[in-house]
Each structure stands twice: as structure tokens, then as C-alpha cells.
Amino acid sequence: MSDVFHLNLTKAQLKGATLAIVPGDPARSERIAKQLDNPEFLASTREFTSWLGYINGQPVVVCSTGIGGPSTSICVEELAQLGVRTFLRIGTTGAIGE
């Protein structure tokens, strides 16, 4: 059973990771994770696709946030519940209007 509802992840799966790379697009999660050492698919639920990889031997989570503030908030809050403390947002950004 997962420790967090929306991401469908457990703390054990993160192997002590305190850094997360969070793109918006689920397809980018895999592309980013495959640039890390020993990428491992963790879960995919709706817009949240999660991978674990390593940088210099340290575990790093890659998890897509989907579009907008509400889904980003869910992703960040649930990863924080699992011990992540640093979030690196990667991807596009924009606004409607001028």
C-alpha cells in the first residue's frame, strides 16, 4: 500500500531521496530519468509519472506534476511527506494574456 494517495508511492521506494526534479509533462519524466544513473520506474497515476535515479550515488526522484498549480501542489506536498526537501522545476512556463 502507498504512503501517499495521489502519487501512489511509498517512502521506501524513494530510498532516502531529498531532491526531486519535477517536469510538468509525464513523458519528460522518463526522458529526464534516463539521463540519471540506474533509472527505475516507480509509478504512474494520472498526470503523475515517477522515476528514481542517482546522481553521484545520491537518489533523485523525477515526478511529473501535470498542468497548473493544483496538481503541482499535490505532487510537491506528497513528495515532501515522503522526505523530499528540494524541488527543481524543469520545463515550460507561461501565462495567458500579455
GROMACS .gro file of C-alpha atoms in nm:
model
   98
    1MET     CA    1   0.000   0.000   0.000
    2SER     CA    2   0.124   0.350  -0.080
    3ASP     CA    3   0.215   0.609   0.184
    4VAL     CA    4   0.068   0.894  -0.025
    5PHE     CA    5  -0.262   0.883  -0.210
    6HIS     CA    6  -0.220   1.059  -0.545
    7LEU     CA    7   0.139   0.965  -0.634
    8ASN     CA    8   0.092   0.602  -0.529
    9LEU     CA    9   0.440   0.589  -0.374
   10THR     CA   10   0.596   0.468  -0.051
   11LYS     CA   11   0.881   0.628   0.142
   12ALA     CA   12   1.082   0.309   0.095
   13GLN     CA   13   1.063   0.344  -0.284
   14LEU     CA   14   1.240   0.681  -0.265
   15LYS     CA   15   1.541   0.526  -0.087
   16GLY     CA   16   1.609   0.842   0.113
   17ALA     CA   17   1.588   1.087  -0.179
   18THR     CA   18   1.570   1.450  -0.070
   19LEU     CA   19   1.590   1.602  -0.421
   20ALA     CA   20   1.311   1.586  -0.679
   21ILE     CA   21   1.315   1.701  -1.040
   22VAL     CA   22   0.959   1.794  -1.134
   23PRO     CA   23   0.868   1.846  -1.500
   24GLY     CA   24   0.509   1.913  -1.599
   25ASP     CA   25   0.482   1.661  -1.882
   26PRO     CA   26   0.472   1.290  -1.782
   27ALA     CA   27   0.671   1.200  -2.097
   28ARG     CA   28   0.956   1.421  -1.977
   29SER     CA   29   0.987   1.221  -1.654
   30GLU     CA   30   1.119   0.919  -1.838
   31ARG     CA   31   1.346   1.126  -2.063
   32ILE     CA   32   1.498   1.301  -1.761
   33ALA     CA   33   1.526   0.983  -1.553
   34LYS     CA   34   1.713   0.805  -1.831
   35GLN     CA   35   1.985   1.072  -1.804
   36LEU     CA   36   2.044   0.963  -1.441
   37ASP     CA   37   2.232   0.655  -1.324
   38ASN     CA   38   2.028   0.335  -1.279
   39PRO     CA   39   1.683   0.478  -1.361
   40GLU     CA   40   1.394   0.281  -1.212
   41PHE     CA   41   1.025   0.332  -1.293
   42LEU     CA   42   0.821   0.376  -0.973
   43ALA     CA   43   0.458   0.455  -1.058
   44SER     CA   44   0.219   0.627  -1.295
   45THR     CA   45  -0.119   0.761  -1.185
   46ARG     CA   46  -0.300   1.019  -1.399
   47GLU     CA   47  -0.057   1.308  -1.460
   48PHE     CA   48   0.196   1.183  -1.204
   49THR     CA   49   0.470   0.962  -1.351
   50SER     CA   50   0.756   0.885  -1.111
   51TRP     CA   51   1.107   0.750  -1.155
   52LEU     CA   52   1.409   0.710  -0.927
   53GLY     CA   53   1.767   0.754  -1.042
   54TYR     CA   54   2.104   0.853  -0.899
   55ILE     CA   55   2.343   1.146  -0.931
   56ASN     CA   56   2.688   1.080  -0.781
   57GLY     CA   57   2.538   0.790  -0.586
   58GLN     CA   58   2.259   1.001  -0.433
   59PRO     CA   59   1.895   0.907  -0.503
   60VAL     CA   60   1.690   1.158  -0.702
   61VAL     CA   61   1.316   1.138  -0.771
   62VAL     CA   62   1.173   1.253  -1.103
   63CYS     CA   63   0.797   1.312  -1.090
   64SER     CA   64   0.573   1.491  -1.337
   65THR     CA   65   0.328   1.745  -1.200
   66GLY     CA   66   0.082   1.781  -1.483
   67ILE     CA   67  -0.058   2.124  -1.570
   68GLY     CA   68  -0.133   2.402  -1.324
   69GLY     CA   69  -0.100   2.491  -0.960
   70PRO     CA   70  -0.335   2.236  -0.801
   71SER     CA   71  -0.163   1.927  -0.944
   72THR     CA   72   0.181   2.079  -0.879
   73SER     CA   73   0.079   2.137  -0.517
   74ILE     CA   74  -0.032   1.775  -0.481
   75CYS     CA   75   0.297   1.648  -0.623
   76VAL     CA   76   0.517   1.873  -0.408
   77GLU     CA   77   0.320   1.818  -0.087
   78GLU     CA   78   0.312   1.439  -0.124
   79LEU     CA   79   0.682   1.418  -0.212
   80ALA     CA   80   0.756   1.634   0.095
   81GLN     CA   81   0.559   1.385   0.307
   82LEU     CA   82   0.798   1.119   0.176
   83GLY     CA   83   1.109   1.317   0.276
   84VAL     CA   84   1.193   1.526  -0.031
   85ARG     CA   85   1.317   1.872   0.070
   86THR     CA   86   1.450   2.027  -0.254
   87PHE     CA   87   1.245   2.062  -0.573
   88LEU     CA   88   1.386   2.152  -0.913
   89ARG     CA   89   1.116   2.253  -1.162
   90ILE     CA   90   1.211   2.181  -1.524
   91GLY     CA   91   1.006   2.260  -1.831
   92THR     CA   92   0.796   2.527  -1.991
   93THR     CA   93   0.606   2.803  -1.822
   94GLY     CA   94   0.374   3.073  -1.940
   95ALA     CA   95   0.073   3.292  -1.884
   96ILE     CA   96  -0.249   3.368  -2.063
   97GLY     CA   97  -0.256   3.723  -2.197
   98GLU     CA   98   0.010   3.988  -2.243
   0.00000   0.00000   0.00000
